[in-house]
Amino acid sequence: MPEANTRRRARGGGGAARRAERTAVRIETAKFIERNIPNFEILNEEALEIIETNAETVLAEVGVNFVDNPAALQRWKDMGADVEGERVRIPRGLARQLIKTAPSQFTQHARNPEKSVVVGGRNMVLAPVYGPPFVRDAHGGRRYATMEDFNKFVKLAYMSKWLHHSGGTVCEPTDVPVNKRHLDMLMAHMTLSDKPFMGSVTDPSRAQDSVEMCEILFGKEFVQENTVMTSLTNINSPMTFDDVMMGALEVYAKNNQACIISPFIVGGAMAPVSVAGTLTQVLAEVMAGVAYSQIIRPGAPAIFGAFVSSIDMNSGAPTFGTPEASLVTYGAGQLARRLGLPYRSAGSFCGSKLPDAQAAYETANSLNMGLMAGVNFMLHSCGWLEGGLVADFEKFVMDADQLGVLHGLAKGVAYDENAQAMDAIREVGPGGHYLGCAHTQANFKEAFWKSEVLDYKPYETWEDEGARDTRQIATGRVEHLLANYQQPQLDPDINAALNDYVAEKKASMPDAFA
Amino acid sequence: MPEANTRRRARGGGGAARRAERTAVRIETAKFIERNIPNFEILNEEALEIIETNAETVLAEVGVNFVDNPAALQRWKDMGADVEGERVRIPRGLARQLIKTAPSQFTQHARNPEKSVVVGGRNMVLAPVYGPPFVRDAHGGRRYATMEDFNKFVKLAYMSKWLHHSGGTVCEPTDVPVNKRHLDMLMAHMTLSDKPFMGSVTDPSRAQDSVEMCEILFGKEFVQENTVMTSLTNINSPMTFDDVMMGALEVYAKNNQACIISPFIVGGAMAPVSVAGTLTQVLAEVMAGVAYSQIIRPGAPAIFGAFVSSIDMNSGAPTFGTPEASLVTYGAGQLARRLGLPYRSAGSFCGSKLPDAQAAYETANSLNMGLMAGVNFMLHSCGWLEGGLVADFEKFVMDADQLGVLHGLAKGVAYDENAQAMDAIREVGPGGHYLGCAHTQANFKEAFWKSEVLDYKPYETWEDEGARDTRQIATGRVEHLLANYQQPQLDPDINAALNDYVAEKKASMPDAFA
């Protein structure tokens, strides 16, 4: 993105920007994951074809609902779909045909061009938790999230080596009016971080505000020609596309911005209890949604989403890190690749109330599954707690640390001459040890992933230091990171223009809290 | 095993046995895992061939040491190896040739024939932690393990649905003399459980005792014709086979009992820092060890073992659940399958001092990797803590619960007509929900894995019940299981004969504590 870089420098360029640059702390962000390992293909060709055929049957015979959206119904009619009331039945092959214009991968630009990401292909982009109304930390317990919490999460994401993306609603800032909080959230992502971020989907007008703020940040022409936001448009499974989400999608697609089109499924409630049945419904829903985005603007980036949990049949609670959710996630990845679409699924999912062992088992199950399933965009990749009701500060840095494991796994196995290490084996020989050998000395710095959170100290040292569990160690890391945060530089003119935009918008309407 | 069954019934058969049967609590044990999912193949053909060629080079040019074992050196000489001092250089192709007689899968018989396991093929058998000198629980903290602890772990393993195997040294009973504890340990496995178990390897005479106790339990002929023990013989990596481990292996192989032949590797210390280099050494070591077992008795069951951790280069501590360990585990699985040997690796590995989030992340990473890597025998599959120094009671039941996730994943995806669930999708339609539909009613009981430990309750209920973390919930489960334990029936004559054997053996030698 040299063009974005040049544009911003040309526009700012003053002494203030240069001073900011000199004092900025260098924050290390790993490049998005480029997998050098195979995807895990759980479905055979026969199963894939059955599911694909069944999904076409669902679209053609059962259909989907586009609710409170006459324009959408008219668009479908124009495309040759059978529209009856709000029900849209899509003839076999039509959705698949429409989807062909959607790109198999796209670049989402960040204002720092080094942090732009390529979504699709063999890549995986990691973004933090999205949506919780509550936050939790060890000191403050569980409480409604505020804008101050939101800002802290944006800072933590900015400082995380393994997060490539700043995310969107990292928590709901409940102290800001509902009709204005998207402005503050976007402002935080744009000014407290320089990683790519997400736009608002809670109302079409807020999607439009998101586009306009990006036009200030990136330049109007740049936004029309490039993708600078990815946004999460959920489908109300089963097979219902509501007007708010679709209204936001229409805004984003029209402006060439990316949409994750994502069934939201608690298995057994919003989809059949079987894996194959769930995959059929997921595929039908995504095909309808992506096809619709391509009707709005052929070529607009769209991501095959699948948010999948299973259910505790006793309580009805969604459950995470379960085998059934993993099987759906693997299968949906295959279906997405066969459609030629980037794939969004998995995350730091758990049902636990605390960042304890349950949380970590469930999260690790989900994260590993996400890597192996070929996920291209992993929303919720850190900080998720209690079924998504809570964004947890300690878990945020604990999970973010584990994302380093995914980076290490994705590297795969080198087998060049240095990696073969035959000289080392000859040098050390039977009964020796490798700690001091030449090959180890030359390679140890890059050889092993290193945790920034987990405890590897001897037992006695650990005990002397207070016998802290992971959560207690993470509390210290959260405090350390926030104390050392330094804001990335931003052209003061742009900053001022963004502030003006937000102030004007806020002044233009009364507060609304619902 | 109708033969074993009949034999025992014929021998016991009295009223005592029948009464015991009537009052016994039925304990559910899942069948060993039969994978209906692919293995994860991380190495391509070129990498595999390079590693295999390099391993032959290591055996031929560097060689391995058989220490304090002149008979072994003679055996190798007789086979055509180049023996120089204790160094054995094995000509290219010889080890691979010798290994051909080792079975690709074998049955390990349990005294309850329903619990016999088949090791190899697409199966996975799960056994508990092995070897820790310490135990820990929430009430008693960390302390040296005793025989009472040992018995408790055997009971917990017996009662676990997902453990197929009782294991071996589930903890070191440090209150029993070193030269006698194997007798008490075997007695516990034989009488407190009816699952398959492991023999002693700490001295060849103790391996012999293990065989003799099995002859009492199963009958002398049965033992000679069948495999009733699997035992863990570690290699002192790099490339050193000590006399104690090899002495035990000689006893077991001679008696047709299975040996896991397992390099014990902390990467960067006992093997090169690179994955490909470690795989080369692991393959060379296993080939030498398995070949040696086949020299002792062609056809004796042998398992390709790989205990692999990485290292914290700051402290030298072994680290677990890391990407590098996973990459080695995946690769070694491929090498084992190409040799036609069952594969042992992975487990509930972690470096954490507590059963906290660190423990669970690391464990879940290792367990998932074990399933995907095609592991056939997973030792340490529950209860491991603090790098294997501690067997933790709470973690034992927490991990054992997670083993159910592996069972669920291994089932793969059904796509028969019922699984396709097209009737359900038609019945529910857009905007409906699946909880009450006919397909859900017919299938929900089997549809989802159900945890026995994790908390899925609403937040308020959870808080009213004490806001317990996973460990606290697990404390309750440990107590509940032990309070409800009922000993499986055993023919009183066999029980008496085993007691006599142990008493005689103990009386025949003074206590030794080193």
Short mmCIF file of N, CA, C and O in Angstrom, two decimals, chain B residues 100-180:
data_model
loop_
_atom_site.label_atom_id
_atom_site.label_comp_id
_atom_site.label_asym_id
_atom_site.label_seq_id
_atom_site.Cartn_x
_atom_site.Cartn_y
_atom_site.Cartn_z
N LYS B 100 10.16 -55.65 10.46
CA LYS B 100 9.03 -56.20 9.70
C LYS B 100 8.24 -57.27 10.45
O LYS B 100 7.06 -57.48 10.17
N THR B 101 8.88 -57.92 11.41
CA THR B 101 8.15 -58.97 12.15
C THR B 101 7.25 -58.40 13.24
O THR B 101 6.43 -59.13 13.81
N ALA B 102 7.43 -57.14 13.57
CA ALA B 102 6.59 -56.54 14.63
C ALA B 102 5.18 -56.34 14.11
O ALA B 102 5.00 -55.87 12.98
N PRO B 103 4.16 -56.69 14.89
CA PRO B 103 2.79 -56.56 14.39
C PRO B 103 2.36 -55.09 14.27
O PRO B 103 2.75 -54.26 15.07
N SER B 104 1.53 -54.80 13.26
CA SER B 104 1.06 -53.43 13.09
C SER B 104 -0.07 -53.12 14.07
O SER B 104 -0.34 -51.96 14.36
N GLN B 105 -0.71 -54.14 14.58
CA GLN B 105 -1.63 -53.93 15.69
C GLN B 105 -1.74 -55.20 16.51
O GLN B 105 -1.40 -56.28 16.03
N PHE B 106 -2.13 -55.05 17.75
CA PHE B 106 -2.25 -56.22 18.63
C PHE B 106 -3.33 -55.96 19.66
O PHE B 106 -3.66 -54.81 19.95
N THR B 107 -3.86 -57.03 20.22
CA THR B 107 -4.83 -56.91 21.30
C THR B 107 -4.12 -56.99 22.64
O THR B 107 -3.33 -57.91 22.86
N GLN B 108 -4.36 -56.02 23.50
CA GLN B 108 -3.94 -56.19 24.89
C GLN B 108 -5.16 -56.59 25.68
O GLN B 108 -6.14 -55.85 25.79
N HIS B 109 -5.08 -57.81 26.24
CA HIS B 109 -6.22 -58.36 26.96
C HIS B 109 -6.35 -57.76 28.34
O HIS B 109 -5.36 -57.56 29.04
N ALA B 110 -7.60 -57.50 28.73
CA ALA B 110 -7.91 -57.11 30.11
C ALA B 110 -8.54 -58.32 30.79
O ALA B 110 -9.06 -59.22 30.13
N ARG B 111 -8.51 -58.34 32.11
CA ARG B 111 -9.15 -59.48 32.78
C ARG B 111 -10.65 -59.46 32.57
O ARG B 111 -11.30 -60.51 32.56
N ASN B 112 -11.22 -58.29 32.37
CA ASN B 112 -12.60 -58.19 31.89
C ASN B 112 -12.53 -58.10 30.36
O ASN B 112 -12.15 -57.08 29.81
N PRO B 113 -12.92 -59.19 29.69
CA PRO B 113 -12.70 -59.22 28.23
C PRO B 113 -13.37 -58.06 27.50
O PRO B 113 -12.91 -57.67 26.43
N GLU B 114 -14.43 -57.51 28.06
CA GLU B 114 -15.07 -56.37 27.40
C GLU B 114 -14.16 -55.15 27.36
O GLU B 114 -14.41 -54.21 26.63
N LYS B 115 -13.12 -55.17 28.17
CA LYS B 115 -12.25 -54.00 28.25
C LYS B 115 -10.89 -54.23 27.61
O LYS B 115 -9.98 -53.41 27.75
N SER B 116 -10.75 -55.35 26.90
CA SER B 116 -9.53 -55.55 26.12
C SER B 116 -9.45 -54.47 25.05
O SER B 116 -10.47 -53.95 24.60
N VAL B 117 -8.24 -54.11 24.67
CA VAL B 117 -8.06 -53.02 23.70
C VAL B 117 -7.24 -53.52 22.51
O VAL B 117 -6.40 -54.42 22.63
N VAL B 118 -7.48 -52.92 21.37
CA VAL B 118 -6.70 -53.21 20.17
C VAL B 118 -5.81 -51.99 19.90
O VAL B 118 -6.33 -50.89 19.64
N VAL B 119 -4.51 -52.19 19.98
CA VAL B 119 -3.57 -51.09 19.84
C VAL B 119 -3.01 -51.11 18.42
O VAL B 119 -2.39 -52.10 18.01
N GLY B 120 -3.23 -50.03 17.68
CA GLY B 120 -2.72 -49.94 16.31
C GLY B 120 -3.85 -49.56 15.36
O GLY B 120 -4.95 -49.20 15.79
N GLY B 121 -3.55 -49.61 14.07
CA GLY B 121 -4.57 -49.29 13.07
C GLY B 121 -5.07 -47.86 13.23
O GLY B 121 -4.29 -46.94 13.43
N ARG B 122 -6.37 -47.68 13.17
CA ARG B 122 -6.96 -46.35 13.32
C ARG B 122 -7.46 -46.12 14.74
O ARG B 122 -8.20 -45.18 15.01
N ASN B 123 -7.04 -46.98 15.67
CA ASN B 123 -7.54 -46.91 17.04
C ASN B 123 -6.73 -45.97 17.91
O ASN B 123 -5.57 -45.67 17.62
N MET B 124 -7.34 -45.54 18.97
CA MET B 124 -6.59 -44.83 20.02
C MET B 124 -7.06 -45.33 21.38
O MET B 124 -8.25 -45.30 21.70
N VAL B 125 -6.08 -45.75 22.18
CA VAL B 125 -6.34 -46.24 23.54
C VAL B 125 -5.79 -45.19 24.51
O VAL B 125 -4.67 -44.71 24.35
N LEU B 126 -6.60 -44.86 25.51
CA LEU B 126 -6.25 -43.78 26.44
C LEU B 126 -5.91 -44.35 27.82
O LEU B 126 -6.70 -45.09 28.41
N ALA B 127 -4.73 -43.96 28.31
CA ALA B 127 -4.25 -44.41 29.62
C ALA B 127 -3.84 -43.19 30.45
O ALA B 127 -3.45 -42.17 29.90
N PRO B 128 -3.91 -43.31 31.78
CA PRO B 128 -3.63 -42.12 32.62
C PRO B 128 -2.14 -41.81 32.76
O PRO B 128 -1.28 -42.52 32.24
N VAL B 129 -1.88 -40.71 33.46
CA VAL B 129 -0.53 -40.22 33.73
C VAL B 129 0.36 -41.32 34.32
O VAL B 129 -0.13 -42.23 34.99
N TYR B 130 1.65 -41.21 34.06
CA TYR B 130 2.62 -42.25 34.47
C TYR B 130 3.85 -41.56 35.07
O TYR B 130 4.43 -40.69 34.43
N GLY B 131 4.18 -41.95 36.29
CA GLY B 131 5.48 -41.61 36.83
C GLY B 131 5.67 -40.53 37.87
O GLY B 131 6.76 -40.44 38.45
N PRO B 132 4.68 -39.66 38.15
CA PRO B 132 4.96 -38.54 39.05
C PRO B 132 5.28 -38.98 40.49
O PRO B 132 4.56 -39.79 41.07
N PRO B 133 6.33 -38.41 41.09
CA PRO B 133 6.64 -38.69 42.49
C PRO B 133 5.75 -37.92 43.46
O PRO B 133 5.67 -38.27 44.63
N PHE B 134 5.11 -36.85 42.95
CA PHE B 134 4.25 -36.03 43.82
C PHE B 134 2.79 -36.16 43.38
O PHE B 134 2.50 -36.49 42.23
N VAL B 135 1.91 -35.89 44.33
CA VAL B 135 0.50 -35.70 43.99
C VAL B 135 0.09 -34.33 44.50
O VAL B 135 0.78 -33.71 45.32
N ARG B 136 -1.05 -33.88 44.01
CA ARG B 136 -1.61 -32.61 44.47
C ARG B 136 -3.12 -32.71 44.45
O ARG B 136 -3.70 -33.33 43.56
N ASP B 137 -3.74 -32.12 45.45
CA ASP B 137 -5.16 -31.83 45.34
C ASP B 137 -5.42 -30.53 46.10
O ASP B 137 -4.54 -30.02 46.79
N ALA B 138 -6.63 -30.01 45.93
CA ALA B 138 -6.91 -28.68 46.48
C ALA B 138 -6.80 -28.67 48.00
O ALA B 138 -6.32 -27.71 48.59
N HIS B 139 -7.22 -29.76 48.64
CA HIS B 139 -7.18 -29.78 50.11
C HIS B 139 -5.77 -30.01 50.64
O HIS B 139 -5.33 -29.31 51.55
N GLY B 140 -5.07 -30.97 50.09
CA GLY B 140 -3.80 -31.41 50.67
C GLY B 140 -2.57 -30.74 50.08
O GLY B 140 -1.46 -30.94 50.58
N GLY B 141 -2.74 -29.98 49.00
CA GLY B 141 -1.59 -29.35 48.37
C GLY B 141 -0.66 -30.38 47.71
O GLY B 141 -1.07 -31.51 47.43
N ARG B 142 0.57 -29.97 47.49
CA ARG B 142 1.55 -30.80 46.80
C ARG B 142 2.35 -31.59 47.83
O ARG B 142 2.87 -31.03 48.79
N ARG B 143 2.46 -32.88 47.63
CA ARG B 143 3.11 -33.75 48.61
C ARG B 143 3.61 -35.01 47.91
O ARG B 143 3.16 -35.33 46.80
N TYR B 144 4.53 -35.74 48.57
CA TYR B 144 4.98 -37.00 48.00
C TYR B 144 3.81 -37.98 47.89
O TYR B 144 2.95 -38.03 48.78
N ALA B 145 3.79 -38.70 46.82
CA ALA B 145 2.72 -39.66 46.57
C ALA B 145 2.87 -40.89 47.48
O ALA B 145 3.99 -41.29 47.81
N THR B 146 1.75 -41.45 47.86
CA THR B 146 1.74 -42.68 48.66
C THR B 146 0.92 -43.75 47.94
O THR B 146 0.25 -43.48 46.94
N MET B 147 0.97 -44.95 48.51
CA MET B 147 0.19 -46.05 47.95
C MET B 147 -1.30 -45.75 48.03
O MET B 147 -2.07 -46.15 47.15
N GLU B 148 -1.71 -45.01 49.06
CA GLU B 148 -3.12 -44.64 49.17
C GLU B 148 -3.53 -43.74 47.99
O GLU B 148 -4.61 -43.90 47.42
N ASP B 149 -2.65 -42.82 47.63
CA ASP B 149 -2.92 -41.99 46.46
C ASP B 149 -3.02 -42.85 45.20
O ASP B 149 -3.90 -42.66 44.36
N PHE B 150 -2.05 -43.78 45.09
CA PHE B 150 -2.02 -44.66 43.93
C PHE B 150 -3.36 -45.38 43.78
O PHE B 150 -3.97 -45.40 42.70
N ASN B 151 -3.82 -45.96 44.89
CA ASN B 151 -5.09 -46.70 44.83
C ASN B 151 -6.24 -45.80 44.39
O ASN B 151 -7.12 -46.21 43.63
N LYS B 152 -6.22 -44.57 44.88
CA LYS B 152 -7.29 -43.64 44.49
C LYS B 152 -7.28 -43.38 42.98
O LYS B 152 -8.33 -43.33 42.34
N PHE B 153 -6.08 -43.20 42.43
CA PHE B 153 -6.02 -42.95 40.98
C PHE B 153 -6.49 -44.17 40.18
O PHE B 153 -7.16 -44.02 39.15
N VAL B 154 -6.14 -45.36 40.66
CA VAL B 154 -6.61 -46.56 39.95
C VAL B 154 -8.14 -46.62 39.98
O VAL B 154 -8.79 -46.94 38.97
N LYS B 155 -8.71 -46.25 41.13
CA LYS B 155 -10.17 -46.25 41.23
C LYS B 155 -10.79 -45.20 40.28
O LYS B 155 -11.79 -45.46 39.61
N LEU B 156 -10.19 -44.02 40.26
CA LEU B 156 -10.72 -42.97 39.38
C LEU B 156 -10.63 -43.38 37.91
O LEU B 156 -11.54 -43.11 37.12
N ALA B 157 -9.52 -44.03 37.55
CA ALA B 157 -9.36 -44.49 36.16
C ALA B 157 -10.39 -45.57 35.83
O ALA B 157 -10.96 -45.60 34.74
N TYR B 158 -10.62 -46.44 36.82
CA TYR B 158 -11.62 -47.50 36.62
C TYR B 158 -13.00 -46.90 36.38
O TYR B 158 -13.77 -47.38 35.55
N MET B 159 -13.30 -45.81 37.07
CA MET B 159 -14.63 -45.21 36.98
C MET B 159 -14.78 -44.23 35.83
O MET B 159 -15.89 -43.76 35.55
N SER B 160 -13.69 -43.91 35.15
CA SER B 160 -13.77 -42.96 34.05
C SER B 160 -14.31 -43.63 32.80
O SER B 160 -13.78 -44.64 32.34
N LYS B 161 -15.33 -43.02 32.22
CA LYS B 161 -15.91 -43.58 31.00
C LYS B 161 -14.91 -43.57 29.84
O LYS B 161 -14.92 -44.47 29.00
N TRP B 162 -14.05 -42.56 29.79
CA TRP B 162 -13.24 -42.34 28.59
C TRP B 162 -11.85 -42.94 28.68
O TRP B 162 -11.10 -42.88 27.69
N LEU B 163 -11.45 -43.44 29.83
CA LEU B 163 -10.15 -44.13 29.93
C LEU B 163 -10.36 -45.60 29.62
O LEU B 163 -11.20 -46.26 30.24
N HIS B 164 -9.54 -46.09 28.69
CA HIS B 164 -9.67 -47.50 28.31
C HIS B 164 -8.67 -48.38 29.04
O HIS B 164 -8.69 -49.59 28.89
N HIS B 165 -7.79 -47.75 29.79
CA HIS B 165 -6.60 -48.44 30.28
C HIS B 165 -6.29 -47.91 31.67
O HIS B 165 -6.47 -46.71 31.95
N SER B 166 -5.84 -48.79 32.53
CA SER B 166 -5.55 -48.40 33.93
C SER B 166 -4.16 -47.79 34.08
O SER B 166 -3.84 -47.21 35.11
N GLY B 167 -3.31 -47.93 33.05
CA GLY B 167 -1.97 -47.33 33.08
C GLY B 167 -1.00 -48.15 33.90
O GLY B 167 -1.20 -49.36 34.12
N GLY B 168 0.04 -47.50 34.36
CA GLY B 168 1.09 -48.19 35.12
C GLY B 168 1.35 -47.45 36.43
O GLY B 168 0.52 -47.47 37.33
N THR B 169 2.49 -46.75 36.49
CA THR B 169 2.86 -46.01 37.69
C THR B 169 2.09 -44.67 37.69
O THR B 169 2.66 -43.62 37.39
N VAL B 170 0.82 -44.73 38.03
CA VAL B 170 -0.01 -43.52 37.97
C VAL B 170 0.54 -42.45 38.91
O VAL B 170 0.34 -41.25 38.69
N CYS B 171 1.22 -42.88 39.96
CA CYS B 171 2.10 -42.01 40.73
C CYS B 171 3.07 -42.95 41.44
O CYS B 171 2.82 -44.15 41.53
N GLU B 172 4.18 -42.43 41.92
CA GLU B 172 5.17 -43.28 42.59
C GLU B 172 4.79 -43.42 44.07
O GLU B 172 4.84 -42.43 44.81
N PRO B 173 4.41 -44.61 44.51
CA PRO B 173 4.04 -44.75 45.92
C PRO B 173 5.31 -44.73 46.79
O PRO B 173 5.90 -45.77 47.08
N THR B 174 5.70 -43.53 47.21
CA THR B 174 7.03 -43.37 47.83
C THR B 174 7.08 -43.92 49.25
O THR B 174 8.16 -43.97 49.84
N ASP B 175 5.92 -44.30 49.79
CA ASP B 175 5.94 -44.90 51.13
C ASP B 175 6.16 -46.41 51.10
O ASP B 175 6.18 -47.05 52.15
N VAL B 176 6.31 -46.97 49.93
CA VAL B 176 6.58 -48.40 49.80
C VAL B 176 8.02 -48.55 49.29
O VAL B 176 8.44 -47.77 48.41
N PRO B 177 8.80 -49.48 49.83
CA PRO B 177 10.19 -49.64 49.38
C PRO B 177 10.28 -49.78 47.86
O PRO B 177 9.41 -50.40 47.22
N VAL B 178 11.33 -49.20 47.31
CA VAL B 178 11.50 -49.17 45.86
C VAL B 178 11.47 -50.58 45.26
O VAL B 178 10.91 -50.79 44.18
N ASN B 179 12.06 -51.52 45.97
CA ASN B 179 12.16 -52.87 45.40
C ASN B 179 10.89 -53.70 45.59
O ASN B 179 10.83 -54.85 45.19
N LYS B 180 9.86 -53.09 46.21
CA LYS B 180 8.61 -53.83 46.44
C LYS B 180 7.38 -53.11 45.91
O LYS B 180 6.30 -53.70 45.85
#
